[in-house]
PDB file of C-alpha atoms in Angstrom:
ATOM      1  CA  MET A   1     -20.657 -45.111 -18.979  1.00 48.00           C
ATOM      2  CA  THR A   2     -17.161 -43.521 -19.539  1.00 48.00           C
ATOM      3  CA  LEU A   3     -15.717 -41.488 -22.336  1.00 48.00           C
ATOM      4  CA  ASP A   4     -11.988 -42.085 -23.365  1.00 53.00           C
ATOM      5  CA  VAL A   5     -10.647 -38.869 -24.668  1.00 52.00           C
ATOM      6  CA  SER A   6      -6.921 -38.897 -25.476  1.00 54.00           C
ATOM      7  CA  ARG A   7      -4.682 -35.937 -25.151  1.00 53.00           C
ATOM      8  CA  ARG A   8      -4.057 -36.078 -28.942  1.00 53.00           C
ATOM      9  CA  SER A   9      -7.847 -35.940 -29.695  1.00 51.00           C
ATOM     10  CA  LEU A  10      -8.170 -32.983 -27.449  1.00 44.00           C
ATOM     11  CA  LEU A  11      -5.536 -31.090 -29.038  1.00 49.00           C
ATOM     12  CA  ALA A  12      -7.132 -31.906 -32.472  1.00 50.00           C
ATOM     13  CA  LEU A  13     -10.291 -30.810 -31.313  1.00 46.00           C
ATOM     14  CA  GLY A  14      -8.965 -27.528 -30.059  1.00 52.00           C
ATOM     15  CA  ALA A  15      -7.122 -26.759 -33.270  1.00 51.00           C
ATOM     16  CA  GLY A  16     -10.203 -27.516 -35.196  1.00 51.00           C
ATOM     17  CA  LEU A  17     -12.293 -24.983 -33.014  1.00 50.00           C
ATOM     18  CA  GLY A  18      -9.645 -22.460 -33.497  1.00 51.00           C
ATOM     19  CA  ALA A  19      -9.460 -22.631 -37.195  1.00 48.00           C
ATOM     20  CA  SER A  20     -13.422 -22.685 -37.435  1.00 49.00           C
ATOM     21  CA  THR A  21     -13.586 -19.605 -35.267  1.00 49.00           C
ATOM     22  CA  LEU A  22     -10.758 -17.898 -37.256  1.00 48.00           C
ATOM     23  CA  LEU A  23     -12.530 -18.744 -40.420  1.00 49.00           C
ATOM     24  CA  GLY A  24     -15.893 -17.684 -39.049  1.00 53.00           C
ATOM     25  CA  SER A  25     -14.598 -14.173 -38.132  1.00 52.00           C
ATOM     26  CA  THR A  26     -13.315 -13.654 -41.658  1.00 54.00           C
ATOM     27  CA  ALA A  27     -16.221 -15.172 -43.495  1.00 56.00           C
ATOM     28  CA  GLN A  28     -19.089 -13.427 -42.064  1.00 64.00           C
ATOM     29  CA  ALA A  29     -20.545 -10.821 -44.217  1.00 65.00           C
ATOM     30  CA  ARG A  30     -21.274  -7.409 -42.721  1.00 83.00           C
ATOM     31  CA  ALA A  31     -24.154  -6.357 -45.054  1.00 87.00           C
ATOM     32  CA  PRO A  32     -25.707  -2.991 -44.371  1.00 89.00           C
ATOM     33  CA  LYS A  33     -29.135  -2.498 -42.939  1.00 89.00           C
ATOM     34  CA  LEU A  34     -31.687  -1.781 -45.784  1.00 87.00           C
ATOM     35  CA  GLY A  35     -34.342   0.092 -43.991  1.00 85.00           C
ATOM     36  CA  THR A  36     -36.844  -0.576 -46.481  1.00 82.00           C
ATOM     37  CA  GLN A  37     -40.297  -2.642 -46.336  1.00 78.00           C
ATOM     38  CA  THR A  38     -42.323  -4.648 -48.748  1.00 80.00           C
ATOM     39  CA  PRO A  39     -44.919  -2.749 -50.915  1.00 84.00           C
ATOM     40  CA  TYR A  40     -48.092  -2.347 -49.025  1.00 92.00           C
ATOM     41  CA  TRP A  41     -50.309  -4.572 -51.123  1.00 95.00           C
ATOM     42  CA  HIS A  42     -51.612  -8.145 -51.289  1.00 95.00           C
ATOM     43  CA  ARG A  43     -53.564 -10.027 -53.996  1.00 95.00           C
ATOM     44  CA  PHE A  44     -55.827 -13.042 -53.928  1.00 95.00           C
ATOM     45  CA  GLU A  45     -58.631 -14.619 -56.030  1.00 95.00           C
ATOM     46  CA  LEU A  46     -62.133 -14.741 -55.109  1.00 96.00           C
ATOM     47  CA  GLY A  47     -64.026 -17.025 -57.405  1.00 96.00           C
ATOM     48  CA  ASP A  48     -63.816 -15.400 -60.815  1.00 97.00           C
ATOM     49  CA  ALA A  49     -62.657 -12.027 -59.214  1.00 97.00           C
ATOM     50  CA  GLU A  50     -59.343 -10.840 -58.380  1.00 97.00           C
ATOM     51  CA  VAL A  51     -59.082  -8.892 -55.136  1.00 97.00           C
ATOM     52  CA  THR A  52     -55.958  -6.547 -54.360  1.00 97.00           C
ATOM     53  CA  VAL A  53     -55.888  -5.098 -51.001  1.00 98.00           C
ATOM     54  CA  VAL A  54     -54.144  -1.750 -50.741  1.00 98.00           C
ATOM     55  CA  SER A  55     -53.219  -0.015 -47.593  1.00 97.00           C
ATOM     56  CA  ASP A  56     -53.447   3.680 -46.620  1.00 97.00           C
ATOM     57  CA  GLY A  57     -51.173   3.151 -43.789  1.00 96.00           C
ATOM     58  CA  PRO A  58     -51.093   2.671 -40.024  1.00 96.00           C
ATOM     59  CA  LEU A  59     -53.474   4.963 -38.163  1.00 96.00           C
ATOM     60  CA  PRO A  60     -52.471   5.499 -34.535  1.00 96.00           C
ATOM     61  CA  LEU A  61     -55.149   6.322 -31.943  1.00 94.00           C
ATOM     62  CA  GLY A  62     -53.018   6.581 -28.962  1.00 94.00           C
ATOM     63  CA  ASP A  63     -53.963   5.783 -25.354  1.00 95.00           C
ATOM     64  CA  PRO A  64     -57.190   3.633 -25.448  1.00 95.00           C
ATOM     65  CA  SER A  65     -58.608   5.391 -22.367  1.00 90.00           C
ATOM     66  CA  GLY A  66     -61.520   7.634 -23.530  1.00 88.00           C
ATOM     67  CA  THR A  67     -61.676   5.943 -26.818  1.00 94.00           C
ATOM     68  CA  PHE A  68     -62.846   2.578 -26.046  1.00 95.00           C
ATOM     69  CA  THR A  69     -65.348   3.088 -23.230  1.00 92.00           C
ATOM     70  CA  GLY A  70     -67.930   1.106 -21.196  1.00 88.00           C
ATOM     71  CA  VAL A  71     -65.212  -1.139 -19.872  1.00 90.00           C
ATOM     72  CA  PRO A  72     -62.712  -0.463 -17.204  1.00 93.00           C
ATOM     73  CA  LYS A  73     -59.574   1.040 -18.576  1.00 92.00           C
ATOM     74  CA  GLU A  74     -57.489  -1.382 -16.686  1.00 94.00           C
ATOM     75  CA  GLU A  75     -59.345  -4.123 -18.220  1.00 95.00           C
ATOM     76  CA  VAL A  76     -58.887  -2.666 -21.766  1.00 95.00           C
ATOM     77  CA  LYS A  77     -55.184  -2.372 -21.166  1.00 96.00           C
ATOM     78  CA  LYS A  78     -54.935  -5.752 -19.876  1.00 96.00           C
ATOM     79  CA  MET A  79     -56.703  -7.226 -22.977  1.00 96.00           C
ATOM     80  CA  LEU A  80     -54.209  -5.610 -25.055  1.00 97.00           C
ATOM     81  CA  SER A  81     -51.206  -6.589 -23.071  1.00 97.00           C
ATOM     82  CA  ASP A  82     -52.550 -10.247 -23.166  1.00 96.00           C
ATOM     83  CA  ASN A  83     -52.571 -10.040 -26.966  1.00 96.00           C
ATOM     84  CA  PHE A  84     -48.963  -8.733 -27.157  1.00 97.00           C
ATOM     85  CA  LEU A  85     -50.281  -5.247 -28.239  1.00 96.00           C
ATOM     86  CA  SER A  86     -49.185  -2.022 -26.503  1.00 96.00           C
ATOM     87  CA  PRO A  87     -51.448  -1.014 -23.904  1.00 96.00           C
ATOM     88  CA  ASP A  88     -50.614   2.721 -24.370  1.00 95.00           C
ATOM     89  CA  ASN A  89     -50.973   3.047 -28.253  1.00 96.00           C
ATOM     90  CA  VAL A  90     -53.620   1.392 -30.221  1.00 96.00           C
ATOM     91  CA  VAL A  91     -52.885   1.314 -33.776  1.00 96.00           C
ATOM     92  CA  LEU A  92     -55.407   0.644 -36.515  1.00 97.00           C
ATOM     93  CA  GLU A  93     -54.792  -0.375 -40.220  1.00 97.00           C
ATOM     94  CA  GLN A  94     -56.412   0.904 -43.176  1.00 98.00           C
ATOM     95  CA  ASN A  95     -57.217  -1.986 -45.618  1.00 98.00           C
ATOM     96  CA  SER A  96     -59.034  -1.201 -48.817  1.00 98.00           C
ATOM     97  CA  PRO A  97     -59.948  -4.104 -51.175  1.00 98.00           C
ATOM     98  CA  ILE A  98     -59.958  -3.215 -54.971  1.00 98.00           C
ATOM     99  CA  VAL A  99     -61.948  -5.909 -56.693  1.00 98.00           C
ATOM    100  CA  ASN A 100     -61.571  -6.655 -60.168  1.00 98.00           C
ATOM    101  CA  MET A 101     -64.855  -8.187 -61.313  1.00 97.00           C
ATOM    102  CA  GLY A 102     -63.790  -8.433 -65.064  1.00 95.00           C
ATOM    103  CA  ASP A 103     -65.994  -5.886 -66.284  1.00 95.00           C
ATOM    104  CA  LYS A 104     -65.653  -3.231 -63.453  1.00 97.00           C
ATOM    105  CA  LEU A 105     -62.860  -2.340 -60.988  1.00 98.00           C
ATOM    106  CA  ILE A 106     -64.295  -1.471 -57.576  1.00 98.00           C
ATOM    107  CA  LEU A 107     -62.498   0.253 -54.767  1.00 98.00           C
ATOM    108  CA  PHE A 108     -63.686   0.289 -51.354  1.00 98.00           C
ATOM    109  CA  ASP A 109     -62.922   3.283 -49.044  1.00 98.00           C
ATOM    110  CA  THR A 110     -60.164   5.655 -49.746  1.00 98.00           C
ATOM    111  CA  GLY A 111     -58.140   6.365 -46.584  1.00 97.00           C
ATOM    112  CA  MET A 112     -57.124   9.707 -45.074  1.00 96.00           C
ATOM    113  CA  GLY A 113     -55.913  11.238 -48.106  1.00 95.00           C
ATOM    114  CA  THR A 114     -53.837  14.641 -47.221  1.00 93.00           C
ATOM    115  CA  SER A 115     -55.282  14.838 -43.798  1.00 90.00           C
ATOM    116  CA  GLN A 116     -52.687  14.317 -41.113  1.00 89.00           C
ATOM    117  CA  LEU A 117     -55.321  14.381 -38.108  1.00 88.00           C
ATOM    118  CA  PHE A 118     -53.916  11.049 -36.910  1.00 91.00           C
ATOM    119  CA  GLY A 119     -50.338  11.753 -37.947  1.00 91.00           C
ATOM    120  CA  LYS A 120     -48.026  11.115 -40.820  1.00 93.00           C
ATOM    121  CA  THR A 121     -48.278   7.504 -41.253  1.00 94.00           C
ATOM    122  CA  THR A 122     -51.595   7.603 -43.179  1.00 96.00           C
ATOM    123  CA  GLY A 123     -52.165   8.837 -46.670  1.00 96.00           C
ATOM    124  CA  ARG A 124     -50.363   6.183 -48.826  1.00 96.00           C
ATOM    125  CA  GLN A 125     -53.383   4.711 -50.673  1.00 98.00           C
ATOM    126  CA  GLN A 126     -52.284   5.985 -53.903  1.00 97.00           C
ATOM    127  CA  LYS A 127     -48.789   4.952 -53.373  1.00 97.00           C
ATOM    128  CA  SER A 128     -49.872   1.460 -52.524  1.00 97.00           C
ATOM    129  CA  MET A 129     -51.902   1.380 -55.760  1.00 98.00           C
ATOM    130  CA  MET A 130     -49.075   2.280 -57.806  1.00 97.00           C
ATOM    131  CA  GLU A 131     -46.963  -0.485 -56.297  1.00 96.00           C
ATOM    132  CA  ALA A 132     -49.758  -2.899 -57.035  1.00 97.00           C
ATOM    133  CA  GLY A 133     -49.900  -1.681 -60.631  1.00 97.00           C
ATOM    134  CA  ILE A 134     -53.274  -0.208 -60.506  1.00 98.00           C
ATOM    135  CA  LYS A 135     -53.850   3.131 -62.047  1.00 98.00           C
ATOM    136  CA  PRO A 136     -56.428   5.615 -60.383  1.00 98.00           C
ATOM    137  CA  ALA A 137     -58.053   6.238 -63.849  1.00 98.00           C
ATOM    138  CA  ASP A 138     -58.878   2.541 -64.033  1.00 97.00           C
ATOM    139  CA  ILE A 139     -61.172   2.559 -61.131  1.00 98.00           C
ATOM    140  CA  ASP A 140     -64.787   2.304 -62.118  1.00 98.00           C
ATOM    141  CA  ALA A 141     -66.519   2.435 -58.811  1.00 98.00           C
ATOM    142  CA  VAL A 142     -65.581   3.821 -55.508  1.00 98.00           C
ATOM    143  CA  VAL A 143     -67.946   2.183 -52.796  1.00 98.00           C
ATOM    144  CA  LEU A 144     -67.860   4.162 -49.491  1.00 98.00           C
ATOM    145  CA  SER A 145     -68.823   2.243 -46.147  1.00 98.00           C
ATOM    146  CA  HIS A 146     -69.357   5.795 -44.692  1.00 98.00           C
ATOM    147  CA  ALA A 147     -68.366   9.471 -44.616  1.00 98.00           C
ATOM    148  CA  HIS A 148     -65.845   9.496 -41.784  1.00 97.00           C
ATOM    149  CA  ILE A 149     -62.426  11.311 -42.722  1.00 95.00           C
ATOM    150  CA  ASP A 150     -60.331   8.168 -42.771  1.00 96.00           C
ATOM    151  CA  HIS A 151     -62.637   6.486 -45.394  1.00 98.00           C
ATOM    152  CA  ILE A 152     -63.451   9.276 -47.788  1.00 98.00           C
ATOM    153  CA  GLY A 153     -60.177  11.351 -47.311  1.00 97.00           C
ATOM    154  CA  GLY A 154     -58.589  10.073 -50.555  1.00 97.00           C
ATOM    155  CA  ILE A 155     -61.203  11.111 -52.993  1.00 98.00           C
ATOM    156  CA  VAL A 156     -59.520  14.338 -54.069  1.00 97.00           C
ATOM    157  CA  GLY A 157     -55.775  15.112 -53.935  1.00 96.00           C
ATOM    158  CA  ALA A 158     -53.837  18.074 -52.596  1.00 93.00           C
ATOM    159  CA  ASP A 159     -55.140  20.215 -55.402  1.00 95.00           C
ATOM    160  CA  ASP A 160     -58.795  19.287 -54.609  1.00 95.00           C
ATOM    161  CA  LYS A 161     -59.264  17.698 -57.898  1.00 96.00           C
ATOM    162  CA  PRO A 162     -60.798  13.992 -57.946  1.00 97.00           C
ATOM    163  CA  LEU A 163     -58.131  11.291 -57.893  1.00 98.00           C
ATOM    164  CA  PHE A 164     -60.479   8.929 -59.527  1.00 98.00           C
ATOM    165  CA  PRO A 165     -61.530  10.701 -62.833  1.00 96.00           C
ATOM    166  CA  ASN A 166     -63.632   7.832 -64.255  1.00 98.00           C
ATOM    167  CA  ALA A 167     -65.336   6.613 -61.199  1.00 98.00           C
ATOM    168  CA  GLN A 168     -68.815   6.753 -59.973  1.00 98.00           C
ATOM    169  CA  TYR A 169     -69.137   6.896 -56.106  1.00 98.00           C
ATOM    170  CA  TYR A 170     -71.604   5.016 -53.928  1.00 98.00           C
ATOM    171  CA  ILE A 171     -72.839   5.871 -50.518  1.00 98.00           C
ATOM    172  CA  ALA A 172     -75.957   5.877 -48.277  1.00 98.00           C
ATOM    173  CA  GLN A 173     -77.795   9.090 -48.539  1.00 98.00           C
ATOM    174  CA  SER A 174     -78.180   9.649 -45.021  1.00 98.00           C
ATOM    175  CA  ASP A 175     -74.392   9.498 -44.406  1.00 98.00           C
ATOM    176  CA  LEU A 176     -73.658  12.068 -47.171  1.00 98.00           C
ATOM    177  CA  GLU A 177     -76.488  14.474 -45.986  1.00 98.00           C
ATOM    178  CA  PHE A 178     -75.241  14.148 -42.301  1.00 97.00           C
ATOM    179  CA  TRP A 179     -71.518  14.707 -42.967  1.00 97.00           C
ATOM    180  CA  THR A 180     -71.692  17.518 -45.524  1.00 97.00           C
ATOM    181  CA  ASP A 181     -74.048  19.575 -43.409  1.00 96.00           C
ATOM    182  CA  GLU A 182     -72.702  22.865 -43.147  1.00 94.00           C
ATOM    183  CA  GLY A 183     -74.884  23.743 -40.297  1.00 93.00           C
ATOM    184  CA  LYS A 184     -72.698  21.124 -38.211  1.00 92.00           C
ATOM    185  CA  MET A 185     -69.471  23.357 -38.696  1.00 92.00           C
ATOM    186  CA  GLY A 186     -69.731  24.958 -35.323  1.00 88.00           C
ATOM    187  CA  SER A 187     -69.851  21.553 -33.345  1.00 89.00           C
ATOM    188  CA  GLY A 188     -67.170  19.273 -32.317  1.00 88.00           C
ATOM    189  CA  LEU A 189     -67.386  17.323 -35.516  1.00 92.00           C
ATOM    190  CA  LYS A 190     -65.971  20.281 -37.624  1.00 93.00           C
ATOM    191  CA  ASP A 191     -62.967  18.641 -38.678  1.00 92.00           C
ATOM    192  CA  PHE A 192     -65.027  15.600 -40.143  1.00 94.00           C
ATOM    193  CA  ILE A 193     -67.570  17.934 -41.707  1.00 96.00           C
ATOM    194  CA  VAL A 194     -64.770  19.903 -43.423  1.00 95.00           C
ATOM    195  CA  HIS A 195     -63.115  16.962 -44.558  1.00 95.00           C
ATOM    196  CA  ALA A 196     -66.195  15.389 -45.948  1.00 97.00           C
ATOM    197  CA  ARG A 197     -67.326  18.571 -47.689  1.00 97.00           C
ATOM    198  CA  LYS A 198     -63.774  18.801 -49.158  1.00 97.00           C
ATOM    199  CA  ASN A 199     -64.043  15.222 -50.804  1.00 98.00           C
ATOM    200  CA  LEU A 200     -67.540  14.447 -51.448  1.00 98.00           C
ATOM    201  CA  LEU A 201     -68.776  17.792 -52.922  1.00 98.00           C
ATOM    202  CA  PRO A 202     -66.508  17.873 -55.916  1.00 97.00           C
ATOM    203  CA  VAL A 203     -67.875  14.542 -57.079  1.00 98.00           C
ATOM    204  CA  ARG A 204     -71.392  15.107 -56.051  1.00 97.00           C
ATOM    205  CA  ASP A 205     -72.777  14.788 -59.590  1.00 97.00           C
ATOM    206  CA  ARG A 206     -71.153  11.271 -59.709  1.00 98.00           C
ATOM    207  CA  ILE A 207     -72.678   9.980 -56.485  1.00 98.00           C
ATOM    208  CA  VAL A 208     -75.178   7.132 -56.538  1.00 98.00           C
ATOM    209  CA  PHE A 209     -77.033   6.257 -53.403  1.00 98.00           C
ATOM    210  CA  PHE A 210     -77.681   2.550 -52.401  1.00 98.00           C
ATOM    211  CA  LYS A 211     -80.439   1.035 -50.240  1.00 97.00           C
ATOM    212  CA  ASP A 212     -80.071  -1.803 -47.505  1.00 98.00           C
ATOM    213  CA  GLY A 213     -80.260  -5.208 -49.261  1.00 98.00           C
ATOM    214  CA  GLN A 214     -79.605  -3.608 -52.616  1.00 98.00           C
ATOM    215  CA  GLU A 215     -77.237  -5.297 -55.159  1.00 98.00           C
ATOM    216  CA  PHE A 216     -76.236  -1.878 -56.524  1.00 98.00           C
ATOM    217  CA  LEU A 217     -73.309  -3.211 -58.393  1.00 98.00           C
ATOM    218  CA  PRO A 218     -73.028  -6.840 -59.924  1.00 96.00           C
ATOM    219  CA  GLY A 219     -71.743  -9.017 -56.974  1.00 98.00           C
ATOM    220  CA  VAL A 220     -71.983  -6.016 -54.470  1.00 98.00           C
ATOM    221  CA  THR A 221     -74.791  -6.015 -51.692  1.00 98.00           C
ATOM    222  CA  ALA A 222     -75.260  -3.350 -49.237  1.00 98.00           C
ATOM    223  CA  ILE A 223     -76.214  -4.172 -45.844  1.00 98.00           C
ATOM    224  CA  ALA A 224     -77.117  -1.534 -43.264  1.00 98.00           C
ATOM    225  CA  ALA A 225     -74.984  -1.421 -40.159  1.00 98.00           C
ATOM    226  CA  PRO A 226     -75.854   1.972 -38.454  1.00 98.00           C
ATOM    227  CA  GLY A 227     -74.571   3.362 -35.167  1.00 98.00           C
ATOM    228  CA  HIS A 228     -70.974   4.018 -36.016  1.00 98.00           C
ATOM    229  CA  THR A 229     -72.600   6.755 -38.424  1.00 98.00           C
ATOM    230  CA  VAL A 230     -76.119   7.099 -39.372  1.00 98.00           C
ATOM    231  CA  GLY A 231     -75.617   5.315 -42.926  1.00 98.00           C
ATOM    232  CA  HIS A 232     -72.771   3.022 -42.054  1.00 98.00           C
ATOM    233  CA  SER A 233     -73.067  -0.012 -44.291  1.00 98.00           C
ATOM    234  CA  ILE A 234     -71.177  -3.224 -44.888  1.00 98.00           C
ATOM    235  CA  PHE A 235     -70.986  -4.992 -48.145  1.00 98.00           C
ATOM    236  CA  MET A 236     -71.335  -8.612 -49.390  1.00 98.00           C
ATOM    237  CA  VAL A 237     -68.892  -8.969 -52.353  1.00 98.00           C
ATOM    238  CA  SER A 238     -69.468 -12.068 -54.361  1.00 98.00           C
ATOM    239  CA  SER A 239     -68.133 -13.778 -57.501  1.00 98.00           C
ATOM    240  CA  GLY A 240     -68.072 -17.366 -58.620  1.00 97.00           C
ATOM    241  CA  GLY A 241     -69.774 -18.951 -55.682  1.00 96.00           C
ATOM    242  CA  LYS A 242     -67.139 -17.288 -53.311  1.00 97.00           C
ATOM    243  CA  SER A 243     -68.044 -14.247 -51.017  1.00 98.00           C
ATOM    244  CA  PHE A 244     -66.482 -12.011 -48.414  1.00 98.00           C
ATOM    245  CA  ALA A 245     -68.164  -9.191 -46.368  1.00 98.00           C
ATOM    246  CA  PHE A 246     -66.170  -5.907 -46.327  1.00 98.00           C
ATOM    247  CA  LEU A 247     -66.855  -4.722 -42.770  1.00 98.00           C
ATOM    248  CA  GLY A 248     -66.156  -0.930 -42.931  1.00 98.00           C
ATOM    249  CA  ASP A 249     -66.147   0.067 -39.346  1.00 98.00           C
ATOM    250  CA  LEU A 250     -68.295  -2.556 -37.996  1.00 98.00           C
ATOM    251  CA  SER A 251     -65.543  -3.287 -35.579  1.00 97.00           C
ATOM    252  CA  HIS A 252     -62.195  -1.266 -35.303  1.00 97.00           C
ATOM    253  CA  HIS A 253     -60.390  -3.741 -33.436  1.00 97.00           C
ATOM    254  CA  ALA A 254     -59.803  -7.422 -33.653  1.00 96.00           C
ATOM    255  CA  VAL A 255     -59.483  -7.956 -29.894  1.00 97.00           C
ATOM    256  CA  LEU A 256     -61.265  -5.199 -28.004  1.00 97.00           C
ATOM    257  CA  LEU A 257     -64.505  -4.947 -30.122  1.00 97.00           C
ATOM    258  CA  LEU A 258     -64.632  -8.666 -30.726  1.00 97.00           C
ATOM    259  CA  GLU A 259     -63.981 -10.045 -27.253  1.00 96.00           C
ATOM    260  CA  ARG A 260     -66.216  -7.406 -25.881  1.00 96.00           C
ATOM    261  CA  PRO A 261     -68.577  -6.488 -28.717  1.00 96.00           C
ATOM    262  CA  ARG A 262     -70.808  -4.375 -26.560  1.00 96.00           C
ATOM    263  CA  MET A 263     -67.861  -2.171 -25.550  1.00 95.00           C
ATOM    264  CA  GLU A 264     -68.398   1.355 -26.817  1.00 94.00           C
ATOM    265  CA  PHE A 265     -66.259   3.525 -29.236  1.00 96.00           C
ATOM    266  CA  SER A 266     -65.938   7.334 -28.793  1.00 94.00           C
ATOM    267  CA  TYR A 267     -66.137   7.927 -32.674  1.00 95.00           C
ATOM    268  CA  ASP A 268     -69.459   6.280 -32.936  1.00 97.00           C
ATOM    269  CA  THR A 269     -72.395   8.738 -33.539  1.00 97.00           C
ATOM    270  CA  ASP A 270     -74.797   6.226 -31.502  1.00 97.00           C
ATOM    271  CA  PRO A 271     -72.486   3.905 -29.537  1.00 96.00           C
ATOM    272  CA  LYS A 272     -75.374   1.781 -28.299  1.00 96.00           C
ATOM    273  CA  GLN A 273     -76.811   1.258 -31.813  1.00 98.00           C
ATOM    274  CA  ALA A 274     -73.346   0.582 -33.072  1.00 98.00           C
ATOM    275  CA  ALA A 275     -72.767  -2.216 -30.549  1.00 97.00           C
ATOM    276  CA  ALA A 276     -76.281  -3.767 -31.398  1.00 98.00           C
ATOM    277  CA  SER A 277     -75.298  -3.710 -35.132  1.00 98.00           C
ATOM    278  CA  ARG A 278     -71.912  -5.246 -34.482  1.00 98.00           C
ATOM    279  CA  VAL A 279     -73.236  -8.049 -32.494  1.00 98.00           C
ATOM    280  CA  LYS A 280     -76.066  -8.737 -34.883  1.00 98.00           C
ATOM    281  CA  LEU A 281     -74.027  -8.736 -37.980  1.00 98.00           C
ATOM    282  CA  LEU A 282     -71.027 -10.514 -36.348  1.00 98.00           C
ATOM    283  CA  GLU A 283     -73.323 -13.162 -35.156  1.00 98.00           C
ATOM    284  CA  MET A 284     -74.766 -13.700 -38.898  1.00 98.00           C
ATOM    285  CA  LEU A 285     -71.091 -13.893 -40.441  1.00 98.00           C
ATOM    286  CA  ALA A 286     -69.993 -16.214 -37.779  1.00 98.00           C
ATOM    287  CA  ALA A 287     -72.882 -18.608 -38.205  1.00 98.00           C
ATOM    288  CA  ASN A 288     -72.449 -18.489 -41.880  1.00 97.00           C
ATOM    289  CA  LYS A 289     -68.734 -19.027 -41.812  1.00 97.00           C
ATOM    290  CA  THR A 290     -68.566 -16.013 -44.235  1.00 98.00           C
ATOM    291  CA  ALA A 291     -65.022 -14.531 -44.617  1.00 98.00           C
ATOM    292  CA  VAL A 292     -64.436 -10.922 -43.715  1.00 98.00           C
ATOM    293  CA  MET A 293     -62.272  -8.069 -44.850  1.00 97.00           C
ATOM    294  CA  SER A 294     -61.994  -5.598 -42.116  1.00 97.00           C
ATOM    295  CA  TYR A 295     -60.674  -1.960 -42.783  1.00 98.00           C
ATOM    296  CA  HIS A 296     -58.885  -1.612 -39.414  1.00 98.00           C
ATOM    297  CA  PHE A 297     -57.672  -5.146 -38.584  1.00 98.00           C
ATOM    298  CA  ALA A 298     -53.985  -6.055 -38.797  1.00 96.00           C
ATOM    299  CA  TRP A 299     -52.777  -6.260 -42.460  1.00 95.00           C
ATOM    300  CA  PRO A 300     -54.300  -7.297 -44.632  1.00 95.00           C
ATOM    301  CA  GLY A 301     -57.337  -7.693 -42.703  1.00 96.00           C
ATOM    302  CA  TYR A 302     -58.835 -10.903 -44.270  1.00 97.00           C
ATOM    303  CA  GLY A 303     -60.055 -13.883 -42.286  1.00 97.00           C
ATOM    304  CA  HIS A 304     -62.958 -15.299 -40.308  1.00 98.00           C
ATOM    305  CA  VAL A 305     -64.911 -14.391 -37.219  1.00 98.00           C
ATOM    306  CA  ALA A 306     -66.261 -17.235 -34.733  1.00 98.00           C
ATOM    307  CA  LYS A 307     -68.458 -17.076 -31.756  1.00 97.00           C
ATOM    308  CA  ALA A 308     -66.317 -17.265 -28.480  1.00 97.00           C
ATOM    309  CA  GLY A 309     -68.199 -17.043 -25.332  1.00 94.00           C
ATOM    310  CA  GLU A 310     -70.137 -13.723 -25.088  1.00 93.00           C
ATOM    311  CA  GLY A 311     -67.967 -12.258 -27.976  1.00 97.00           C
ATOM    312  CA  PHE A 312     -65.931 -13.466 -31.046  1.00 98.00           C
ATOM    313  CA  HIS A 313     -62.538 -14.461 -32.074  1.00 97.00           C
ATOM    314  CA  TYR A 314     -60.869 -13.292 -35.347  1.00 97.00           C
ATOM    315  CA  TYR A 315     -58.843 -15.948 -37.240  1.00 97.00           C
ATOM    316  CA  PRO A 316     -56.621 -14.350 -40.084  1.00 95.00           C
ATOM    317  CA  GLU A 317     -56.719 -16.111 -43.260  1.00 91.00           C
ATOM    318  CA  PRO A 318     -53.166 -17.376 -44.534  1.00 86.00           C
ATOM    319  CA  MET A 319     -52.059 -15.122 -47.365  1.00 79.00           C
ATOM    320  CA  GLN A 320     -52.597 -16.632 -50.807  1.00 71.00           C
ATOM    321  CA  MET A 321     -49.180 -16.711 -52.731  1.00 66.00           C
ATOM    322  CA  THR A 322     -49.032 -17.244 -56.598  1.00 59.00           C
ATOM    323  CA  LEU A 323     -45.952 -18.368 -58.339  1.00 50.00           C
TER     324      LEU A 323
END
């Protein structure tokens, strides 16, 4: 096959290219970079309820060595790299669902608050709520998966006054007693004890204890998941025939602690018990195909877990959008 291109057509083509290049150089806009991000909240429906996920901001743990244990550190780094994640800095999210049941507005966990123990990227839950149009005074119930610093840190503000003035607080009694024990102030847990006492004691008269298997709020049932802390719990949230499980810290990482669920995590009170709870409950959730909301998975932390070999795989749910 031959292509017959005349000298005149080549000249015309060249002229056209020159003109388009010239026009392009003058027509291209040079817009300034904005340097802003979208608000840190996401909303979807769950049966008859409305769920708004708000973020307390990214929580960087740094090098995984010494934090994720029981597996050679080279393998941990490879697992991260194979999933296009930094092998040198593990970054967790902090996703709190706020569930509007119609008669009650329920917040799960409260973030780091004023503490900067893990850096300056945390502590934005109140800002996220404001962006989502939710007022702290409208929260009726604050449900706490456990009393670690990044889950109870936003109960009081910088002035040590409660940020949710009209809320009752729900937590396992064993966790409250463990993390507010003044006798542990001389141990390596001191920072966690100080923060728990700072946030939980000012609202002590409004704290209600729940038990394993109890539906302590309409549509909210506690499920014991001990090991990460003595009273760590997850919650089944149900409305209009739809459900999801708020996992708290059942698994901190969607790759490391799902692919290798018996890997240990240095912040666990009892790492082996935590791993046993993780395997048992993830198997239940995977078998029942129950949706999950994870506090520390990539934003907004909502999806499903499925069995994958000896471990599990996390499948993020596409974000629901409303017009």
